[in-house]
PDB file of C-alpha atoms in Angstrom:
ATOM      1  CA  UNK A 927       0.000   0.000   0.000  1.00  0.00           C
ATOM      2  CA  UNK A 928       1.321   3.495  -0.459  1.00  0.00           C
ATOM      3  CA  UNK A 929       2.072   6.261   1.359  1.00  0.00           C
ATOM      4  CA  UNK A 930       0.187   9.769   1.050  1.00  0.00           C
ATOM      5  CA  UNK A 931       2.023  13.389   1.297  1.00  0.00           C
ATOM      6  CA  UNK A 932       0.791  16.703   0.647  1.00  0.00           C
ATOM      7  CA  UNK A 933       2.096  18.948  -1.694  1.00  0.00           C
ATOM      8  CA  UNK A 934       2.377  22.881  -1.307  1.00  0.00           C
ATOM      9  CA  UNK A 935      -0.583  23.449  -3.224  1.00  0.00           C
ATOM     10  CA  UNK A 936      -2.595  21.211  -1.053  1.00  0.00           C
ATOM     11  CA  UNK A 937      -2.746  18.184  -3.309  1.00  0.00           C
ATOM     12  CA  UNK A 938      -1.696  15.227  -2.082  1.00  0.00           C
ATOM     13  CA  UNK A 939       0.744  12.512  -3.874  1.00  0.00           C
ATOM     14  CA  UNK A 940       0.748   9.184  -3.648  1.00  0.00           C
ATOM     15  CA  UNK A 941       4.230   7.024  -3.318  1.00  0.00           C
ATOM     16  CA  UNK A 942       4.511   3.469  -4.294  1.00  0.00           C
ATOM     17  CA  UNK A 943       5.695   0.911  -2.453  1.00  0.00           C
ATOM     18  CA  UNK A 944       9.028   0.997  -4.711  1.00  0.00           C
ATOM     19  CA  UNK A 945       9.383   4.616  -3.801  1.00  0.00           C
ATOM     20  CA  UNK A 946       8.027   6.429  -7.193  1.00  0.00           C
ATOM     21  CA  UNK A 947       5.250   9.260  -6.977  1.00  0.00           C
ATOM     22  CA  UNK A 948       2.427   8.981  -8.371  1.00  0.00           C
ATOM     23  CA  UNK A 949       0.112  11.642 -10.182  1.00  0.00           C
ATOM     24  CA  UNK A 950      -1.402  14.206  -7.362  1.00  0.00           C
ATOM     25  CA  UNK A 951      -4.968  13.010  -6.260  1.00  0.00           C
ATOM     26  CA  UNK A 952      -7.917  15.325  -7.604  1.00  0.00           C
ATOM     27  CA  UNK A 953      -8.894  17.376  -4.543  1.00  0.00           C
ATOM     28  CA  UNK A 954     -12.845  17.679  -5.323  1.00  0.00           C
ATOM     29  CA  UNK A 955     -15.751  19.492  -4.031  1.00  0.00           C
ATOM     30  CA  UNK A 956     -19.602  17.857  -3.934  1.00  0.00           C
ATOM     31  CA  UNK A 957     -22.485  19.741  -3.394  1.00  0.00           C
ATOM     32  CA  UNK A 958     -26.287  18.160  -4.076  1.00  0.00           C
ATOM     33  CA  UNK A 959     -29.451  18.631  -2.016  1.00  0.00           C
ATOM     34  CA  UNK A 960     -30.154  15.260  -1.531  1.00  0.00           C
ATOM     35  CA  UNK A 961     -27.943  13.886   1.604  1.00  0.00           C
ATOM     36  CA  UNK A 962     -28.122  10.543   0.400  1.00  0.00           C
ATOM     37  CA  UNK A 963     -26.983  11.457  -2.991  1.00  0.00           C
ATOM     38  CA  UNK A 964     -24.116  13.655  -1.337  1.00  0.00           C
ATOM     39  CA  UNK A 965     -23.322  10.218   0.870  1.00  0.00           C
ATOM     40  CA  UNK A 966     -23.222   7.951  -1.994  1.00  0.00           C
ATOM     41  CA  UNK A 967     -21.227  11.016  -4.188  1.00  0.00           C
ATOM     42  CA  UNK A 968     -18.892  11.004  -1.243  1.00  0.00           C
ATOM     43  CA  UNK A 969     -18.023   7.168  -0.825  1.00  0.00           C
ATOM     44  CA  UNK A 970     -17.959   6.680  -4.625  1.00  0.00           C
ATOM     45  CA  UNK A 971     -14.768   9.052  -4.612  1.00  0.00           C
ATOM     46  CA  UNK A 972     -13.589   7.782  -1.916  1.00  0.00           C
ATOM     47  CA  UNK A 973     -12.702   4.643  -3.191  1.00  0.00           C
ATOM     48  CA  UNK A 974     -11.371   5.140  -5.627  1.00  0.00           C
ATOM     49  CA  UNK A 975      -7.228   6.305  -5.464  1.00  0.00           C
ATOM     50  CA  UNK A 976      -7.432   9.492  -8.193  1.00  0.00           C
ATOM     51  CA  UNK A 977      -9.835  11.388  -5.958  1.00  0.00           C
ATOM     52  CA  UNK A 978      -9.825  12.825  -2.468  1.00  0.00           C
ATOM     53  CA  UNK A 979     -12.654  15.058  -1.194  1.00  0.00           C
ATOM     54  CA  UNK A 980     -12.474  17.846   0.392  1.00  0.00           C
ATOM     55  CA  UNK A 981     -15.341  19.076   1.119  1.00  0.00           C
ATOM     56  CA  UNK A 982     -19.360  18.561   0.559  1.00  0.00           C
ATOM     57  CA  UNK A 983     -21.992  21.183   0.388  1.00  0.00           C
ATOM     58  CA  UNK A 984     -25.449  20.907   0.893  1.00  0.00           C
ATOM     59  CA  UNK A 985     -26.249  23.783  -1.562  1.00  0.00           C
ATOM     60  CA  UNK A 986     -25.068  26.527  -3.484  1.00  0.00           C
ATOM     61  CA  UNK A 987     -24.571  29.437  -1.218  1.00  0.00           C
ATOM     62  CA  UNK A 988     -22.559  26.609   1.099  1.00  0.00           C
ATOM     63  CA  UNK A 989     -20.943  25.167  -2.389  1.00  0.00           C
ATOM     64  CA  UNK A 990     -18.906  28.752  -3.150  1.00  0.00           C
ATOM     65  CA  UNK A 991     -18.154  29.337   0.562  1.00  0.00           C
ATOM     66  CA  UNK A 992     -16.242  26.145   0.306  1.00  0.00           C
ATOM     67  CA  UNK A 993     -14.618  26.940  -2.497  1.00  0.00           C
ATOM     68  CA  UNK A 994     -13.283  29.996  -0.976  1.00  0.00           C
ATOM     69  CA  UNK A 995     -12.129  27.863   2.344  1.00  0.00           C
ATOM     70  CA  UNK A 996     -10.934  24.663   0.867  1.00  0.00           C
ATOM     71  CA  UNK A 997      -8.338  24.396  -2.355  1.00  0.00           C
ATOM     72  CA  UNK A 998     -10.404  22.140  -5.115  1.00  0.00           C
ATOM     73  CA  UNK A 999      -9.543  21.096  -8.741  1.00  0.00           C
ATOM     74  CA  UNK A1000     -12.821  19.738  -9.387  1.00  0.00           C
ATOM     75  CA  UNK A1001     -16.345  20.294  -8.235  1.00  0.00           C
ATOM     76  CA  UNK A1002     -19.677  17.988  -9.292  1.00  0.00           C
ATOM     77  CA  UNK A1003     -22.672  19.421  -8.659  1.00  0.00           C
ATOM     78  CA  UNK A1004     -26.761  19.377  -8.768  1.00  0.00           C
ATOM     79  CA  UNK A1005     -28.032  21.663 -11.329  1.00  0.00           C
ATOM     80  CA  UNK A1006     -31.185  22.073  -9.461  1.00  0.00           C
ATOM     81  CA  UNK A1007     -30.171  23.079  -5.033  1.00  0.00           C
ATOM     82  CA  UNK A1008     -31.911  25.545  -2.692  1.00  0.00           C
ATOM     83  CA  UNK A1009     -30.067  28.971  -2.048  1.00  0.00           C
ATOM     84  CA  UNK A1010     -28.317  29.176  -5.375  1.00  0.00           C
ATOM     85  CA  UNK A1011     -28.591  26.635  -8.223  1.00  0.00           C
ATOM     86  CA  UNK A1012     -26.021  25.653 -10.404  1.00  0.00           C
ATOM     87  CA  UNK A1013     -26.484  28.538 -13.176  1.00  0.00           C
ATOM     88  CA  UNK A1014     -25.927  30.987 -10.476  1.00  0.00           C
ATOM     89  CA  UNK A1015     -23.250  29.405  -8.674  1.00  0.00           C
ATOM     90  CA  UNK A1016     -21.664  28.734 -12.907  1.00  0.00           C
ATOM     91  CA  UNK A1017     -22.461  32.456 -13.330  1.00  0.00           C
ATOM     92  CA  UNK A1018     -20.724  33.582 -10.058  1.00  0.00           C
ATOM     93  CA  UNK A1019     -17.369  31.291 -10.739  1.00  0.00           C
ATOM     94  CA  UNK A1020     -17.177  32.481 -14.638  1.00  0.00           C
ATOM     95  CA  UNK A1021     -14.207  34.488 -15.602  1.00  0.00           C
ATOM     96  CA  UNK A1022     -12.134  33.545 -12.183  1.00  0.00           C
ATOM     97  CA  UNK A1023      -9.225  32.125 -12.711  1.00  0.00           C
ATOM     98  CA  UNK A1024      -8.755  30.518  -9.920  1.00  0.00           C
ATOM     99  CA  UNK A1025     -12.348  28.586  -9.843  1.00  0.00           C
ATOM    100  CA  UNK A1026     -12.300  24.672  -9.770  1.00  0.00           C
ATOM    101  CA  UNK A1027     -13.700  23.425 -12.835  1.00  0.00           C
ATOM    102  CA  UNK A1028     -17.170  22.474 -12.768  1.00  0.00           C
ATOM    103  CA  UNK A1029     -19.139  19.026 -13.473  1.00  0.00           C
ATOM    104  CA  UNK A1030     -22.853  19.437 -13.349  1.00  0.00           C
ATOM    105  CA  UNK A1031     -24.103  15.637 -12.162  1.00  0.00           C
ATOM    106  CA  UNK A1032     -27.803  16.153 -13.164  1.00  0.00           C
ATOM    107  CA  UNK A1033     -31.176  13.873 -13.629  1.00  0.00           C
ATOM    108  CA  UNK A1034     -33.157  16.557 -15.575  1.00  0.00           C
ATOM    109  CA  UNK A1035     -33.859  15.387 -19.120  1.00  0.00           C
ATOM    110  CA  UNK A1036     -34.088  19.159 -20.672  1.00  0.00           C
ATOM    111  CA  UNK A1037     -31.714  19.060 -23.263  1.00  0.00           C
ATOM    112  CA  UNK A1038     -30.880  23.055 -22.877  1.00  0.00           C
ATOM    113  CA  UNK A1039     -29.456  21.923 -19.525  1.00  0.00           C
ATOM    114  CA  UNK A1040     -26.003  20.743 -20.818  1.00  0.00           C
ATOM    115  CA  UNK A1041     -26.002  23.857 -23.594  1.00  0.00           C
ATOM    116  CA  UNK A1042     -26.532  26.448 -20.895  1.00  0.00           C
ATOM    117  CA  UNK A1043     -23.538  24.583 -18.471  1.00  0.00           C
ATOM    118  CA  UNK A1044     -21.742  25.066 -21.760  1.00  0.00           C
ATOM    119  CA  UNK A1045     -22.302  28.494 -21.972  1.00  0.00           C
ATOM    120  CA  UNK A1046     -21.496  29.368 -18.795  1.00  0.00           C
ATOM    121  CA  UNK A1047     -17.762  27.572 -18.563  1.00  0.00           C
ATOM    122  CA  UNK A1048     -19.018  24.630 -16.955  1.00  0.00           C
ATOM    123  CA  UNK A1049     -16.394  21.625 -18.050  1.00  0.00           C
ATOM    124  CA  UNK A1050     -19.012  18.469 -18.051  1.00  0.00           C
ATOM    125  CA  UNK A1051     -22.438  17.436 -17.960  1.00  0.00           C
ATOM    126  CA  UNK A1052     -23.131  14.419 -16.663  1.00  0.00           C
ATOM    127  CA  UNK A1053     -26.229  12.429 -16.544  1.00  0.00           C
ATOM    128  CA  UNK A1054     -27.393  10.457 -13.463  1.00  0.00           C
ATOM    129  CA  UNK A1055     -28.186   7.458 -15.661  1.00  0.00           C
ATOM    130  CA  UNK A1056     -24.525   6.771 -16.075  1.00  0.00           C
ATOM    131  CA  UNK A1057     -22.737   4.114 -14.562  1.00  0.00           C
ATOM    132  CA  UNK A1058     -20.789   5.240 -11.336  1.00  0.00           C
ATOM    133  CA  UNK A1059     -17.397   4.317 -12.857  1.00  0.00           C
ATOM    134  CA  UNK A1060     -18.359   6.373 -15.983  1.00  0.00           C
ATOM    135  CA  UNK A1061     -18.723   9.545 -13.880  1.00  0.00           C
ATOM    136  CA  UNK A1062     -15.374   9.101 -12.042  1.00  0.00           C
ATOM    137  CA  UNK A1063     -14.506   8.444 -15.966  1.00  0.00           C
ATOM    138  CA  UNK A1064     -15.744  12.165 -16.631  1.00  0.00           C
ATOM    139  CA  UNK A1065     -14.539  13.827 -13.252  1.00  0.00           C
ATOM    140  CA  UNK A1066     -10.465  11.972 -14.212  1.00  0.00           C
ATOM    141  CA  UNK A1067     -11.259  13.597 -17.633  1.00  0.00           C
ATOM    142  CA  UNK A1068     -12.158  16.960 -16.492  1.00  0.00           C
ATOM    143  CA  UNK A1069      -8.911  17.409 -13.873  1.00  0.00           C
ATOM    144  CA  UNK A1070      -6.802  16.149 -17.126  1.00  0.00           C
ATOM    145  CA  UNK A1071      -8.168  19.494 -18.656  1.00  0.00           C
ATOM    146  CA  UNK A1072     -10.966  18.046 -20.923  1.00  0.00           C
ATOM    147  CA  UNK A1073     -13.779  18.616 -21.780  1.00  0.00           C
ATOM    148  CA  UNK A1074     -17.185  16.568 -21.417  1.00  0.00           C
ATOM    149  CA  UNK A1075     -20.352  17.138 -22.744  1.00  0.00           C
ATOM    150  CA  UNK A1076     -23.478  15.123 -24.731  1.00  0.00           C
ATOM    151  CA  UNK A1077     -23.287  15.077 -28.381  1.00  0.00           C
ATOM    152  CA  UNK A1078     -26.108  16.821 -27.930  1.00  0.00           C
ATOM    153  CA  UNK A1079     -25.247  19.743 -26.191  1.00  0.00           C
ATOM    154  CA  UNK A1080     -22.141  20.915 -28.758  1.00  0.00           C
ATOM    155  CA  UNK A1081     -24.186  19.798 -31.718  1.00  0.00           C
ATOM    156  CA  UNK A1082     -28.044  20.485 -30.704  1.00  0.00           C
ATOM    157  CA  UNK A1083     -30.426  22.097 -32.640  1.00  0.00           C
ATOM    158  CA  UNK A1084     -28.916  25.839 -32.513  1.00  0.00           C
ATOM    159  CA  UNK A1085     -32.405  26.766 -33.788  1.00  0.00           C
ATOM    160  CA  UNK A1086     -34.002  29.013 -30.843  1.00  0.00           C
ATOM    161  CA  UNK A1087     -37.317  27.998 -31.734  1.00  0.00           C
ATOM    162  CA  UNK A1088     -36.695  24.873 -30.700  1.00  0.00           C
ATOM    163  CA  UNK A1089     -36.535  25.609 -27.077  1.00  0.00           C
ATOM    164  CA  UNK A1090     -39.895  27.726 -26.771  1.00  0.00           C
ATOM    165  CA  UNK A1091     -42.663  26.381 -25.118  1.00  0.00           C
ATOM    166  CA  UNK A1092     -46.167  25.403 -26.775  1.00  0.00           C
ATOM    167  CA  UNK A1093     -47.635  28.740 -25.507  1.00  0.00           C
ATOM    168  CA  UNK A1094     -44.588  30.858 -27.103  1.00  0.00           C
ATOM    169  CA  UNK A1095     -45.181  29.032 -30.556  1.00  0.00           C
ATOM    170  CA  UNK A1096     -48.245  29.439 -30.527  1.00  0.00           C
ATOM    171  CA  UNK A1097     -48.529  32.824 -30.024  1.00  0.00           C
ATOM    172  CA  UNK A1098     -45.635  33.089 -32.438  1.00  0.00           C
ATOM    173  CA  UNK A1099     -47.232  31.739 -35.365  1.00  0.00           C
ATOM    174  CA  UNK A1100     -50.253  34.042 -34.731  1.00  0.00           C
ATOM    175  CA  UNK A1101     -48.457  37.048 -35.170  1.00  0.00           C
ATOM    176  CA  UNK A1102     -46.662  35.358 -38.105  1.00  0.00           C
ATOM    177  CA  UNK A1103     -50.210  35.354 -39.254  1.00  0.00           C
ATOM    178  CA  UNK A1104     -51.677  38.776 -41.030  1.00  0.00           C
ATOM    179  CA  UNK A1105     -54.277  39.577 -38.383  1.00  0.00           C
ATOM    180  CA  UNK A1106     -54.655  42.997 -36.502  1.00  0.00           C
ATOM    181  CA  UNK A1107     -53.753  43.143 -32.691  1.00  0.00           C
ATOM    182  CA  UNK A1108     -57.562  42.952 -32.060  1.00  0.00           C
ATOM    183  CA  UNK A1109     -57.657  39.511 -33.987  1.00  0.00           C
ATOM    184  CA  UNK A1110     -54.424  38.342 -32.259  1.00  0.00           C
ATOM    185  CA  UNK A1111     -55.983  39.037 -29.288  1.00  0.00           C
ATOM    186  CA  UNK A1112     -59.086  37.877 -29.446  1.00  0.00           C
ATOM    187  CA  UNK A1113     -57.413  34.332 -31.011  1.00  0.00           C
ATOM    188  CA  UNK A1114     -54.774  33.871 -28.101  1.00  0.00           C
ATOM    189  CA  UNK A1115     -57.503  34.918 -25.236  1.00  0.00           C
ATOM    190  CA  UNK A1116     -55.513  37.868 -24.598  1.00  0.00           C
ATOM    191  CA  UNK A1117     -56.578  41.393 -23.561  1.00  0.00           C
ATOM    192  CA  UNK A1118     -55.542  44.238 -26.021  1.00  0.00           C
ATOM    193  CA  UNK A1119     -53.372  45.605 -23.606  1.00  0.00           C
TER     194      UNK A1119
END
């Protein structure tokens, strides 16, 4: 079994047994609403020799406090927690260069989801359908300086309509139509106004 020592930065090596280091464990944050998801998050890491956690957060306000208090490479997150979600805490690291790169770990199936983590410097999306080795898979990928997201989410529709709901296309192809505002309201059970 090897040793563990910590580096300056606050990473930790591991030695061998024949005295060679190893690469640095990734330090990483969790944060998710659901304690038993945050328990399971945890012990998944745990056991596995790339990744040592530092820290776990039960939300978003709690997520960035720890990421001022405790050094992280990597954080995976909920996209939906209480006190800020993950577009505000995405929106609050962006443009700091010193911010841990960001997996969103995420059940929702709204494809815009992984586009808007995109968009906002996140480094993954991962589903919560994957397999748990798959998402250690991502998290390895992400502190080796990659990249992860669906297919989906670089190469989605990029048509805007797409993401409107029934209401907005509805109302959209009404005024698309060659009715008067008193007709378009009248058709979408609108006032004038």
């Amino acid at each position: 079994m090897g040793a563990s020592s910590a580096s300056p930065g606050g990473s930790s090596s591991t030695v061998a047994e024949d005295g060679a280091a190893t690469r640095p464990r990734v330090r990483l944050l969790l944060a998710d609403d659901h304690p038993l998801l945050l328990r399971g998050l945890r012990q998944l890491f745990d056991e596995d020799e790339r990744f040592r956690v530092v820290a776990a957060a039960s939300d978003g306000g709690r997520l960035l406090d720890a990421i001022e208090r405790f050094p992280a490479d990597v954080v995976v997150m909920g996209w939906l927690m209480p006190h800020l979600d993950g577009e505000a805490v995405l929106k609050t690291l962006r443009g700091r260069s010193d911010a841990p790169r960001i997996v969103v770990y995420s059940g929702l199936e709204d494809p815009s989801v992984p586009r808007r983590v995109m968009a906002l410097g996140g480094a993954a999306f991962c589903s919560k359908r994957v397999s748990p080795e798959e998402l250690r898979d991502v998290v390895a990928a992400v502190a080796a300086g990659r990249i992860v997201f669906p297919y989906e989410a670089a190469h989605g529709a990029s048509d805007p309509l797409v993401e409107l709901t029934e209401r907005e296309r509805e109302i959209l192809k009404a005024l698309a139509s060659a009715r008067s505002a008193g007709q378009l309201a009248d058709a979408l059970g609108i006032s004038l106004n």
